[in-house]
PDB file of C-alpha atoms in Angstrom:
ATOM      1  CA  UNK A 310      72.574  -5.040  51.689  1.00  0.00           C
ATOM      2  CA  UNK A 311      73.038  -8.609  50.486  1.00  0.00           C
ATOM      3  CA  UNK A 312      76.752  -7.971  51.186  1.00  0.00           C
ATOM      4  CA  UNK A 313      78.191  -6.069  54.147  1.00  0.00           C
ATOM      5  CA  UNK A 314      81.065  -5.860  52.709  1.00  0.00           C
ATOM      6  CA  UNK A 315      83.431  -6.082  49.824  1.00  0.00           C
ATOM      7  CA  UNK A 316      84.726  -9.637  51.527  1.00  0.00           C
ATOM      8  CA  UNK A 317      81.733 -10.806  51.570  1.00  0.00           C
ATOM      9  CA  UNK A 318      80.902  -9.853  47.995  1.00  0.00           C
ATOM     10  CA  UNK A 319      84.035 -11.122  46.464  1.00  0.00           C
ATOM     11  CA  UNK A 320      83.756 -14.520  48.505  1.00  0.00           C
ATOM     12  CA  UNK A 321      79.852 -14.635  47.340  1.00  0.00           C
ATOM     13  CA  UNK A 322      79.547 -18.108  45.021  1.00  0.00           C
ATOM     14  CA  UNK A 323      76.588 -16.422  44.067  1.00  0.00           C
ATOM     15  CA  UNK A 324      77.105 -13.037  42.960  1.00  0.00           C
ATOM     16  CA  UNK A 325      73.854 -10.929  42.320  1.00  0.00           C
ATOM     17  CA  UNK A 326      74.418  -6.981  41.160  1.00  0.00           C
ATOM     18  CA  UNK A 327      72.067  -4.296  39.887  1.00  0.00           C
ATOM     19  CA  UNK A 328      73.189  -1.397  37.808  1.00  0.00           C
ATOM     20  CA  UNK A 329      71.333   1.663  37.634  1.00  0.00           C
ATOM     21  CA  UNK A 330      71.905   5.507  36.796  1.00  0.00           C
ATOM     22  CA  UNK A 331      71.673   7.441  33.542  1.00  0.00           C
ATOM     23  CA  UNK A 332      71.415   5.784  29.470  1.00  0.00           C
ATOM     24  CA  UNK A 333      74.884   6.077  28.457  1.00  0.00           C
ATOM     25  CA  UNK A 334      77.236   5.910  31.695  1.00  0.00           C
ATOM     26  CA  UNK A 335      78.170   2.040  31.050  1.00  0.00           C
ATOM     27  CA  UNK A 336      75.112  -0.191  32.842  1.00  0.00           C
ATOM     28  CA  UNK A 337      74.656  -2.407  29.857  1.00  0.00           C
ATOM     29  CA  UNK A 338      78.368  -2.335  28.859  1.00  0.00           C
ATOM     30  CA  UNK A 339      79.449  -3.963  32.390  1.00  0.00           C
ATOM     31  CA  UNK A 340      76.431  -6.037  31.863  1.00  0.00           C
ATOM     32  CA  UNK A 341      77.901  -7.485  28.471  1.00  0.00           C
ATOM     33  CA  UNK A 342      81.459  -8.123  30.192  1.00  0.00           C
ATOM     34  CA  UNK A 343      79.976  -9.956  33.251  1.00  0.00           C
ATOM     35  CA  UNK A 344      77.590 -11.950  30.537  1.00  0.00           C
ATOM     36  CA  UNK A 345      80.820 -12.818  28.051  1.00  0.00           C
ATOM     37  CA  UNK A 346      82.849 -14.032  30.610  1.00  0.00           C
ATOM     38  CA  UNK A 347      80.073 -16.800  30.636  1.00  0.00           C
ATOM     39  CA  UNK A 348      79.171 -17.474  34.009  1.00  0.00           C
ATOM     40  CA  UNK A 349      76.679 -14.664  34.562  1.00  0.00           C
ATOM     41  CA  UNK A 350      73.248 -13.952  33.296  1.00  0.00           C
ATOM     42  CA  UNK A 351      72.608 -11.013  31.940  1.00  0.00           C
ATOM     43  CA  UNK A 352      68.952  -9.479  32.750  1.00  0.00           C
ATOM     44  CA  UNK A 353      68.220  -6.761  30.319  1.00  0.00           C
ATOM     45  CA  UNK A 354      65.136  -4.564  32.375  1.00  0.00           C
ATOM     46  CA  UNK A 355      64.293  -2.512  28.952  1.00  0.00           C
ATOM     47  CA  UNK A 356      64.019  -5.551  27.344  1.00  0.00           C
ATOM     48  CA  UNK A 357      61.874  -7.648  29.144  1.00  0.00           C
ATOM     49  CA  UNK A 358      59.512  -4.232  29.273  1.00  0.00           C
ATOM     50  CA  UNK A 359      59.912  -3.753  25.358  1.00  0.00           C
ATOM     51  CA  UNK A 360      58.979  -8.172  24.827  1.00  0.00           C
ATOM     52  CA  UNK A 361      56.504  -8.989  27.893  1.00  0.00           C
ATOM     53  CA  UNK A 362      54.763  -5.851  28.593  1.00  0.00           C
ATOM     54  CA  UNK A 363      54.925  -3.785  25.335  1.00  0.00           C
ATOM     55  CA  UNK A 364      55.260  -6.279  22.938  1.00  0.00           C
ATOM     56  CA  UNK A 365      51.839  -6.105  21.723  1.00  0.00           C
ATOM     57  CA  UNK A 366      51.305  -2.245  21.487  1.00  0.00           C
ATOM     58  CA  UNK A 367      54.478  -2.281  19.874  1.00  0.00           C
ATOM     59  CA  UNK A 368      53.793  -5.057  16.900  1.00  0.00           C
ATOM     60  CA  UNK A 369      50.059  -2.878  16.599  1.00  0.00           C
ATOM     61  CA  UNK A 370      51.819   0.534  16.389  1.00  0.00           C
ATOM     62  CA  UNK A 371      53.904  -1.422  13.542  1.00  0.00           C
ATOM     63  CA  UNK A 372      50.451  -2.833  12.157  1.00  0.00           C
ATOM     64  CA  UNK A 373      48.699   0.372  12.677  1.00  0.00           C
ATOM     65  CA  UNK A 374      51.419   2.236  10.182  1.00  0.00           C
ATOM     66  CA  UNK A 375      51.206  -0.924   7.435  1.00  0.00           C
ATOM     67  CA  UNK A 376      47.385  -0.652   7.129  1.00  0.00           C
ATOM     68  CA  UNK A 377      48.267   3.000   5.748  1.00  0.00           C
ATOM     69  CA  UNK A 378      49.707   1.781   2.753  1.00  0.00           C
ATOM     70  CA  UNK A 379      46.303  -0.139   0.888  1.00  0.00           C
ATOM     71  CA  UNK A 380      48.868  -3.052  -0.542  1.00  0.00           C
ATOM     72  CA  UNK A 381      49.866  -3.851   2.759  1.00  0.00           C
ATOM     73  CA  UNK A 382      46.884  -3.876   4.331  1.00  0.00           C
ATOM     74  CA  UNK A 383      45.201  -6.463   2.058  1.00  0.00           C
ATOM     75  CA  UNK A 384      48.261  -8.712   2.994  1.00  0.00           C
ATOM     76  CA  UNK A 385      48.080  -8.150   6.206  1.00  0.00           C
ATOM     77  CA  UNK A 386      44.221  -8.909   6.866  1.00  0.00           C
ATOM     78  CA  UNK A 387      44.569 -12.191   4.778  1.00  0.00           C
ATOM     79  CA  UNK A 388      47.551 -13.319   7.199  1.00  0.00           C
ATOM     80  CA  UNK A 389      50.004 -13.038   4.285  1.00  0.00           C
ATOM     81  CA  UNK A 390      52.813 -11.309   5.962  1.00  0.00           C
ATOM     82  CA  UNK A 391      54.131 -10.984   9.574  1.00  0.00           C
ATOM     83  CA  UNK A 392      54.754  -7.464  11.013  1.00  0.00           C
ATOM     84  CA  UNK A 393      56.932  -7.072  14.396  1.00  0.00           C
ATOM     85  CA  UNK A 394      59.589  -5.604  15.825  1.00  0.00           C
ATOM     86  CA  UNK A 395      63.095  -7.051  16.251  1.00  0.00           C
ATOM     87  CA  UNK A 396      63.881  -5.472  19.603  1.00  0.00           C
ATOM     88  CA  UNK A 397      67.503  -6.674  21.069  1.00  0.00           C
ATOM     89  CA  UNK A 398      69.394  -5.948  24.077  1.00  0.00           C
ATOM     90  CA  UNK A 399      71.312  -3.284  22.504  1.00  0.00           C
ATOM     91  CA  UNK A 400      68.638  -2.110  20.086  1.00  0.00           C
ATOM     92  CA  UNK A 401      65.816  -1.000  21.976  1.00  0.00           C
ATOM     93  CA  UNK A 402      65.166   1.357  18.999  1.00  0.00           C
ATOM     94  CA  UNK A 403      61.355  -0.175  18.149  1.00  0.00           C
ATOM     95  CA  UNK A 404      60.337   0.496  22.258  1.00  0.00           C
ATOM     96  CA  UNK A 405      61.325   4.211  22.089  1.00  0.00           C
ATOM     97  CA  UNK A 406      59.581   4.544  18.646  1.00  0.00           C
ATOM     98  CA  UNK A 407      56.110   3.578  20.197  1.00  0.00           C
ATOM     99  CA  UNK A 408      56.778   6.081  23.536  1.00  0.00           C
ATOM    100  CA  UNK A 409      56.789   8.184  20.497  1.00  0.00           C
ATOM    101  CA  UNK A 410      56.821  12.469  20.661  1.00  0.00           C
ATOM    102  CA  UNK A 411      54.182  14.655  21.439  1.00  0.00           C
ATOM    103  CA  UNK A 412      53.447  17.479  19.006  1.00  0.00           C
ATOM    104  CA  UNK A 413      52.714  18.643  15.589  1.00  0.00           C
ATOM    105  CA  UNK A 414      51.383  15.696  13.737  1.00  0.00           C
ATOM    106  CA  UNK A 415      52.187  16.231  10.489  1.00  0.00           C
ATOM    107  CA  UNK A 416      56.130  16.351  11.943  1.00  0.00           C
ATOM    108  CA  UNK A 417      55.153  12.874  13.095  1.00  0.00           C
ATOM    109  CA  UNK A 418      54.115  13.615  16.648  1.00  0.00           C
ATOM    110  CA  UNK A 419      51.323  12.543  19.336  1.00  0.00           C
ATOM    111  CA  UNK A 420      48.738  14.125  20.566  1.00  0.00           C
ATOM    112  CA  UNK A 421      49.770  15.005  24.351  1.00  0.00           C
ATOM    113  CA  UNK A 422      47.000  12.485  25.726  1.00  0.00           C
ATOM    114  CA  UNK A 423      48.078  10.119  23.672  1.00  0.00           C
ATOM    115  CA  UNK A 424      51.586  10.784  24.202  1.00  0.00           C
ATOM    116  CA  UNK A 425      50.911  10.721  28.188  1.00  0.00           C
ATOM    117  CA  UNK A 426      49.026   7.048  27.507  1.00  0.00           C
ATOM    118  CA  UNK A 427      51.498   5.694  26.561  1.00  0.00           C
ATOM    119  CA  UNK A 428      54.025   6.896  29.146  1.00  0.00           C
ATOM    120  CA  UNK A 429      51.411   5.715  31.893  1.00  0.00           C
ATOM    121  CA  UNK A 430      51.867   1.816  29.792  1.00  0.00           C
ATOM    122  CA  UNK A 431      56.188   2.150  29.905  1.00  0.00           C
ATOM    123  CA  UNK A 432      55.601   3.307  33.563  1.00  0.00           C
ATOM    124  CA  UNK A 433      53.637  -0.194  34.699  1.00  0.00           C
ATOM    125  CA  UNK A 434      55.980  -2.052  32.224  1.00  0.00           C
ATOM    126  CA  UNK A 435      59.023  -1.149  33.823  1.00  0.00           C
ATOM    127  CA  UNK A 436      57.648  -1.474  37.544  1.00  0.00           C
ATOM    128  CA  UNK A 437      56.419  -5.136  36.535  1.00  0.00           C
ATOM    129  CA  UNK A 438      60.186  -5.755  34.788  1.00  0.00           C
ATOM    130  CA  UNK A 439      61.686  -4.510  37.729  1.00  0.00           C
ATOM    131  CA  UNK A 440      59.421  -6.721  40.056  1.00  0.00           C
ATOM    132  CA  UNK A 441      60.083  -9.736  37.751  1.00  0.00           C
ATOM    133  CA  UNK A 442      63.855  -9.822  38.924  1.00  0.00           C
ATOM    134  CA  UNK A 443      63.679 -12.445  41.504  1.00  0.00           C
ATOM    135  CA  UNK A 444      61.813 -14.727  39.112  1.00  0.00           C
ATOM    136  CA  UNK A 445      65.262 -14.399  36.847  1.00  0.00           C
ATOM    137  CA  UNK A 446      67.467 -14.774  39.289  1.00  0.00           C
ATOM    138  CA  UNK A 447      65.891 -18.644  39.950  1.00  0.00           C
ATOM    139  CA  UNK A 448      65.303 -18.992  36.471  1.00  0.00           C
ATOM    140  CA  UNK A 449      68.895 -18.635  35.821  1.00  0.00           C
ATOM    141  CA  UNK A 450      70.091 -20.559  38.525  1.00  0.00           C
ATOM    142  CA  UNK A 451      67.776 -23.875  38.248  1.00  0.00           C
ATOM    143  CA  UNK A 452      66.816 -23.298  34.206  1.00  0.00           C
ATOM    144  CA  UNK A 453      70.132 -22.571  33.332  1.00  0.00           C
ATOM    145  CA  UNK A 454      72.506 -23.582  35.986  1.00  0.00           C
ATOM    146  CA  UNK A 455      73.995 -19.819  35.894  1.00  0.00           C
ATOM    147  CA  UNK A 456      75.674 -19.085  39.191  1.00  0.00           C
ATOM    148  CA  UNK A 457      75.984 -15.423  39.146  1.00  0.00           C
ATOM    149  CA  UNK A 458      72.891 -12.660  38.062  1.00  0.00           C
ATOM    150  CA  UNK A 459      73.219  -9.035  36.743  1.00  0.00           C
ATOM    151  CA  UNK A 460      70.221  -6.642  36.054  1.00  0.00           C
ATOM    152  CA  UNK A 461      70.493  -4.195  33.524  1.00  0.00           C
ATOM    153  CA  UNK A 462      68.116  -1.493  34.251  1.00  0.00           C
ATOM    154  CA  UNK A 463      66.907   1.636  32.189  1.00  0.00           C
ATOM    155  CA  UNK A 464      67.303   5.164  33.048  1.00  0.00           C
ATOM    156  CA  UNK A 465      64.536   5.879  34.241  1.00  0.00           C
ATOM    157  CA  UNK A 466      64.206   3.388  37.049  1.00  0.00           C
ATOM    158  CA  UNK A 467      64.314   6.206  39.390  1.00  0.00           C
ATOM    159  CA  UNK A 468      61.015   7.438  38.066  1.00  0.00           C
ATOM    160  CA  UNK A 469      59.073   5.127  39.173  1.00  0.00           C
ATOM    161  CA  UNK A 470      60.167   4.526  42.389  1.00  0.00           C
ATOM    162  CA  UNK A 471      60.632   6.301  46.048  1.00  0.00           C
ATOM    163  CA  UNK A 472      64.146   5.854  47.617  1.00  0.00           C
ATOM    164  CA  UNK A 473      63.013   7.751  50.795  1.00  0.00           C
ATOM    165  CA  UNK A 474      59.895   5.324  51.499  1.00  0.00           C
ATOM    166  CA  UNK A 475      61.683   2.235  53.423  1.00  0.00           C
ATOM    167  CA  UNK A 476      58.271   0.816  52.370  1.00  0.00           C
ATOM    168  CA  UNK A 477      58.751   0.967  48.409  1.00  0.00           C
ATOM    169  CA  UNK A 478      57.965  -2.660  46.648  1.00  0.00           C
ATOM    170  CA  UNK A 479      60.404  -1.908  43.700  1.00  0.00           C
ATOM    171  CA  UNK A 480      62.960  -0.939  46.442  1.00  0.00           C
ATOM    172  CA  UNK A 481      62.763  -3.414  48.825  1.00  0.00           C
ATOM    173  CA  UNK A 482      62.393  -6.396  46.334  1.00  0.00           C
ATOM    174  CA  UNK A 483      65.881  -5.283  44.296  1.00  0.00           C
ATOM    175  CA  UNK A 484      67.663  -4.531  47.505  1.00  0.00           C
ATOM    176  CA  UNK A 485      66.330  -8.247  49.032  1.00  0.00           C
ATOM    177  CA  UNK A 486      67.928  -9.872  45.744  1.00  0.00           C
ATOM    178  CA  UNK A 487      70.938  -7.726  44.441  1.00  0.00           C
ATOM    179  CA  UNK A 488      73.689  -5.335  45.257  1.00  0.00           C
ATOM    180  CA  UNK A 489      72.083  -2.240  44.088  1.00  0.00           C
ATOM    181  CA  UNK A 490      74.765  -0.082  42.368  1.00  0.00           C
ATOM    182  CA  UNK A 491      74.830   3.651  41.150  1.00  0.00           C
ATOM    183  CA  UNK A 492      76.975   4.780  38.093  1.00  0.00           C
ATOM    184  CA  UNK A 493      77.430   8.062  39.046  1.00  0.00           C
ATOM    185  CA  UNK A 494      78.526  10.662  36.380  1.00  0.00           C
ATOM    186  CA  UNK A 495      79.960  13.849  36.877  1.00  0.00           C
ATOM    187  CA  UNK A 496      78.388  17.369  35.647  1.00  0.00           C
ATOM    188  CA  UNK A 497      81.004  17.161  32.350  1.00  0.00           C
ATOM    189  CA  UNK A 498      78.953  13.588  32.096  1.00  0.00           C
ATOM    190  CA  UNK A 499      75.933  15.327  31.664  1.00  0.00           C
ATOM    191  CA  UNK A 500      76.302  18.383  29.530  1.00  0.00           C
ATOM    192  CA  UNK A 501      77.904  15.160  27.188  1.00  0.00           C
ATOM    193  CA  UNK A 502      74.714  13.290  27.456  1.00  0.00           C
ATOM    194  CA  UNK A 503      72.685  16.628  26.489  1.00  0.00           C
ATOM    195  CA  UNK A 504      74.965  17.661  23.282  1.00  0.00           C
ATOM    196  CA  UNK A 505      74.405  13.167  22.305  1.00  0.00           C
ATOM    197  CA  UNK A 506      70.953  13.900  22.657  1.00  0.00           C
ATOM    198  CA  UNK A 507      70.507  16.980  20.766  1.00  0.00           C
ATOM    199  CA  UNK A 508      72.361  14.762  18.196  1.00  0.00           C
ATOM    200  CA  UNK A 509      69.961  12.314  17.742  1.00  0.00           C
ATOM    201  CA  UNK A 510      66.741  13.032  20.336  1.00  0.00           C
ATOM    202  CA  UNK A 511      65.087   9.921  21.585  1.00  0.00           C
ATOM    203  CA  UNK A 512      61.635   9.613  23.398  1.00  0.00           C
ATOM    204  CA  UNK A 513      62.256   8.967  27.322  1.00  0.00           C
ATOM    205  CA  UNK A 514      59.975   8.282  30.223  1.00  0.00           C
ATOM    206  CA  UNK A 515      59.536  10.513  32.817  1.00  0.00           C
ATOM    207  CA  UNK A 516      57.444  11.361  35.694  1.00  0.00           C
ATOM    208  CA  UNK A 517      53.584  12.319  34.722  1.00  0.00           C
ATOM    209  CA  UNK A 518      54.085  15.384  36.844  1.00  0.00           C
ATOM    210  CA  UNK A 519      57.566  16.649  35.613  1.00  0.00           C
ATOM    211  CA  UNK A 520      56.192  15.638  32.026  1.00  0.00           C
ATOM    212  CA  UNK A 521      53.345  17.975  32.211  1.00  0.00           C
ATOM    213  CA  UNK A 522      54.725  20.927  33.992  1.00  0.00           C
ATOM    214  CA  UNK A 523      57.645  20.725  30.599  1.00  0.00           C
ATOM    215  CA  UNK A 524      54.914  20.693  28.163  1.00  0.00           C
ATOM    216  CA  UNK A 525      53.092  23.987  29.619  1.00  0.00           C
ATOM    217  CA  UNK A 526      56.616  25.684  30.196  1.00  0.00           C
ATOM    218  CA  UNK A 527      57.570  24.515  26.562  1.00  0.00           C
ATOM    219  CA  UNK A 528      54.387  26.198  25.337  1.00  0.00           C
ATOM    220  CA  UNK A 529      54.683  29.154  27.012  1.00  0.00           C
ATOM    221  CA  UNK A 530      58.427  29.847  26.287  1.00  0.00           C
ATOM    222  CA  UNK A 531      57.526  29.550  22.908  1.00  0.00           C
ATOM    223  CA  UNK A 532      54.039  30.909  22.720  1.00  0.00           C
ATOM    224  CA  UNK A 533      52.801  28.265  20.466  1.00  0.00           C
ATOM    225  CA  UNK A 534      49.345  26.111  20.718  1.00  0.00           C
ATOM    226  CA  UNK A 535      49.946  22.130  20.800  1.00  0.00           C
ATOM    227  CA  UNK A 536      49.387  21.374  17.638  1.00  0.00           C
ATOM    228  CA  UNK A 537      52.542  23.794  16.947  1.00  0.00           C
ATOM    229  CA  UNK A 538      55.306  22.011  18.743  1.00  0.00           C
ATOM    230  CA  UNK A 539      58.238  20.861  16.641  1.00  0.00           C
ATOM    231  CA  UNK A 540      58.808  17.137  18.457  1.00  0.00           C
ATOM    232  CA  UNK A 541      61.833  16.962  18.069  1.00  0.00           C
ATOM    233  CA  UNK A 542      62.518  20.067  19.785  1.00  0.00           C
ATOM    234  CA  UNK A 543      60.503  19.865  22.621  1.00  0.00           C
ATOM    235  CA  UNK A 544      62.108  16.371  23.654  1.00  0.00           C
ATOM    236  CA  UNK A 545      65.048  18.239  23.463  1.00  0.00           C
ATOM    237  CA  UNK A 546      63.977  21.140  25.598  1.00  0.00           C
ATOM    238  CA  UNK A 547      62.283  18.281  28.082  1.00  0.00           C
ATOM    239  CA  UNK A 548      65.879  16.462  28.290  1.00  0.00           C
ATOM    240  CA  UNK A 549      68.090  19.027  28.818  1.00  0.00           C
ATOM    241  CA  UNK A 550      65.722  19.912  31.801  1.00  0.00           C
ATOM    242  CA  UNK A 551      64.401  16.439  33.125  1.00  0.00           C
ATOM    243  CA  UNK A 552      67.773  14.643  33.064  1.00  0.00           C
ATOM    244  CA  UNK A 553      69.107  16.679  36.220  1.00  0.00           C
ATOM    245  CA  UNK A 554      66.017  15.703  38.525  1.00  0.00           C
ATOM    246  CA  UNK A 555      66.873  12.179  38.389  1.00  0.00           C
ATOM    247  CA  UNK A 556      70.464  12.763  40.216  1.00  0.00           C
ATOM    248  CA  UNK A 557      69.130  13.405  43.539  1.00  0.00           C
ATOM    249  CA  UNK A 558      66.648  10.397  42.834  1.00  0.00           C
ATOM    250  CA  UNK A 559      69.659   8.202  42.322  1.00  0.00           C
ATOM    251  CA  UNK A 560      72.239   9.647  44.847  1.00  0.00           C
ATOM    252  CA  UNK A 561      68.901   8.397  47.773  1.00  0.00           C
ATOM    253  CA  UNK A 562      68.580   5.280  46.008  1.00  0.00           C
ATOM    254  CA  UNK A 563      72.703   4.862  46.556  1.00  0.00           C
ATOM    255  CA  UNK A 564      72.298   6.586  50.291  1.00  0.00           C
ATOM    256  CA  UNK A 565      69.067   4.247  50.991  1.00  0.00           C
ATOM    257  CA  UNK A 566      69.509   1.071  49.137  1.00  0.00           C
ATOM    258  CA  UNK A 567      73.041   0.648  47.599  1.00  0.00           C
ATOM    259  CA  UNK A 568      76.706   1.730  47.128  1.00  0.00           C
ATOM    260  CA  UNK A 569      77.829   3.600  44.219  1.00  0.00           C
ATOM    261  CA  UNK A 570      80.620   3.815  42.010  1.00  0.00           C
ATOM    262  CA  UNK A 571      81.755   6.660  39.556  1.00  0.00           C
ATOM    263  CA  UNK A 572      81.663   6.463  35.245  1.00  0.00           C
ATOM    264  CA  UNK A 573      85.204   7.295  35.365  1.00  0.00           C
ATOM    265  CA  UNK A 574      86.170   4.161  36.738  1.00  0.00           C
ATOM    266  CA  UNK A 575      83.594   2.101  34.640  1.00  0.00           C
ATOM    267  CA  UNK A 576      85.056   3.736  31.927  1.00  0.00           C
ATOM    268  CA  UNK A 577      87.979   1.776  32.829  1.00  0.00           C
ATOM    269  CA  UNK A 578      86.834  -1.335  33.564  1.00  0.00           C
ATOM    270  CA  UNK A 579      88.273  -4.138  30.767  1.00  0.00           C
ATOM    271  CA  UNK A 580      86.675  -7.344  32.083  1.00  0.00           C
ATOM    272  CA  UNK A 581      84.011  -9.324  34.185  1.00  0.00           C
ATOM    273  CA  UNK A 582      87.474  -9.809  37.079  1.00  0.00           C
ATOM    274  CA  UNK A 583      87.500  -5.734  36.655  1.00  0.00           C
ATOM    275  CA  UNK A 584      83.558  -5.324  36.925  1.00  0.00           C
ATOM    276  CA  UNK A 585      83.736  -7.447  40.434  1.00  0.00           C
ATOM    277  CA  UNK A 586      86.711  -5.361  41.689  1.00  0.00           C
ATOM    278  CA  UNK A 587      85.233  -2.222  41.236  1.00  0.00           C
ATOM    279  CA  UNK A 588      82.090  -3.417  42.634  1.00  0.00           C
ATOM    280  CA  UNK A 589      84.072  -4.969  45.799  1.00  0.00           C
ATOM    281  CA  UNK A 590      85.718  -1.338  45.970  1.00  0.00           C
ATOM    282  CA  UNK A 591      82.444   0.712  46.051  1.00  0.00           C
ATOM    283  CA  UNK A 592      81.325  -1.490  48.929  1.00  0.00           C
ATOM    284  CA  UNK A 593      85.204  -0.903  50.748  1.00  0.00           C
ATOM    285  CA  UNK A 594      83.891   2.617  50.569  1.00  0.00           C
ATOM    286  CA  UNK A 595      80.881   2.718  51.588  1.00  0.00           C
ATOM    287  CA  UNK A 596      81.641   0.882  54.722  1.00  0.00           C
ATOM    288  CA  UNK A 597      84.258   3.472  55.287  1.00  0.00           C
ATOM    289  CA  UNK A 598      81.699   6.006  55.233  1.00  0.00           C
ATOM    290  CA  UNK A 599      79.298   4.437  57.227  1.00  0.00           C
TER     291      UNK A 599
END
């Protein structure tokens, strides 16, 4: 680690930390304190995937929709009118409309190739955003003159990555550049992340493999064809399952490549001096427990 120890880290001049772990335990939140304080720069991962890398199939999605509607379209061929989305760090609403939802089409959903295409395009985005992070952390430093660097990253970072291969490029380029740091939530974290899904069900990425095996058990369970899946339903069904293989991918990412720190205490965090201490105490421990 780029800091042995919690010294070390809270003597750093330059502080660089990565937060990873599940949507809705408090990455981008300590992100946004570190970032207001003013001295940090703030590196949003599902960002840079939903501007640089999907950009495009996003704005054409959008396009794809407007040439629908005959008025539109005629305005839109003649260069008339601009179409695009107006993704922001803490609306990331236009990249999880193009992942879109496989099923019944006339409930809005994908074909399951299609669906699966596009998944394949979020998982090279996010690999390449994750690879970019050592070109931020010098374009902060000599662009901007910031001295300290935090990356944001999505959920699904452990997806697309192997925390047991010492060999991993994702890996070993994050833990070369930052203090890799798990937000670990607890079971009552979880079954809370299910019930605010069910709420309001958003497309995800997952793992090809996991992805498929949940559309044939989906099918089966219900004993209904493809073009019979409810969407919203099934992303459901996929969450609720999906969401608890990614905590033994992020307690060996912790193990392997960082320290980790519990949602409880981010929930208490108040400020970027509280984000640093809490970071300096997951380190204390960890170097207890080594």
């Amino acid at each position: 680690m780029i800091y042995p120890t919690a010294r070390d880290w809270s003597a750093a001049t330059e502080k660089r930390v990565l937060f990873f772990g599940m949507s809705g335990l408090g990455k981008t939140h300590l992100a946004n304190l570190l970032r207001d304080e003013g001295h940090w720069f703030h590196y949003s991962v599902d960002y840079r995937i939903g501007t640089a890398y999907m950009g495009e199939h996003i704005s054409d999605n959008l396009k794809r929709q407007a040439m629908q509607v005959p008025f539109l379209a005629e305005l839109l061929k003649s260069d008339s009118i601009y179409i695009g989305s107006n993704i922001t760090f803490d609306n990331l609403t236009p990249l999880s409309t193009y992942l879109g939802k496989p099923g019944n089409p006339d409930l809005g959903g994908l074909s399951f190739a299609e669906y699966m295409r596009r998944q394949d395009l979020h998982r090279r985005a996010e690999v390449n955003a994750l690879l970019d992070t050592p070109q931020f952390i010098a374009r902060a430093h000599d662009l901007y003159g910031y001295p300290h660097f935090v990356c944001d990253t999505g959920g699904s970072i452990c997806e697309v990555v192997d925390p047991d291969d010492p060999r991993d490029e994702v890996l070993r380029t994050l833990g070369q550049h930052t203090l890799m740091v798990w937000i670990e939530g607890s079971e009552a974290h979880t079954e809370e992340l299910i019930r605010r899904f069910d709420r309001a069900p958003k497309p995800m990425y997952y793992q090809p493999r996991i992805m498929r095996q949940l559309w044939e058990d989906y099918k089966l369970e219900r004993g209904i064809a493809a073009a019979e899946v409810v969407p919203d339903d099934f992303i459901r069904f996929a969450y609720a399952r999906a969401i608890r293989h990614r905590v033994p991918l992020y307690a060996a990412m912790a193990k392997n490549w960082g320290i980790t720190v519990s949602a409880e205490d981010v929930a208490g965090v108040r400020d970027a001096a509280d984000v640093t201490a809490l970071v300096a105490a997951g380190l204390e421990r960890h170097r207890q427990k080594a």
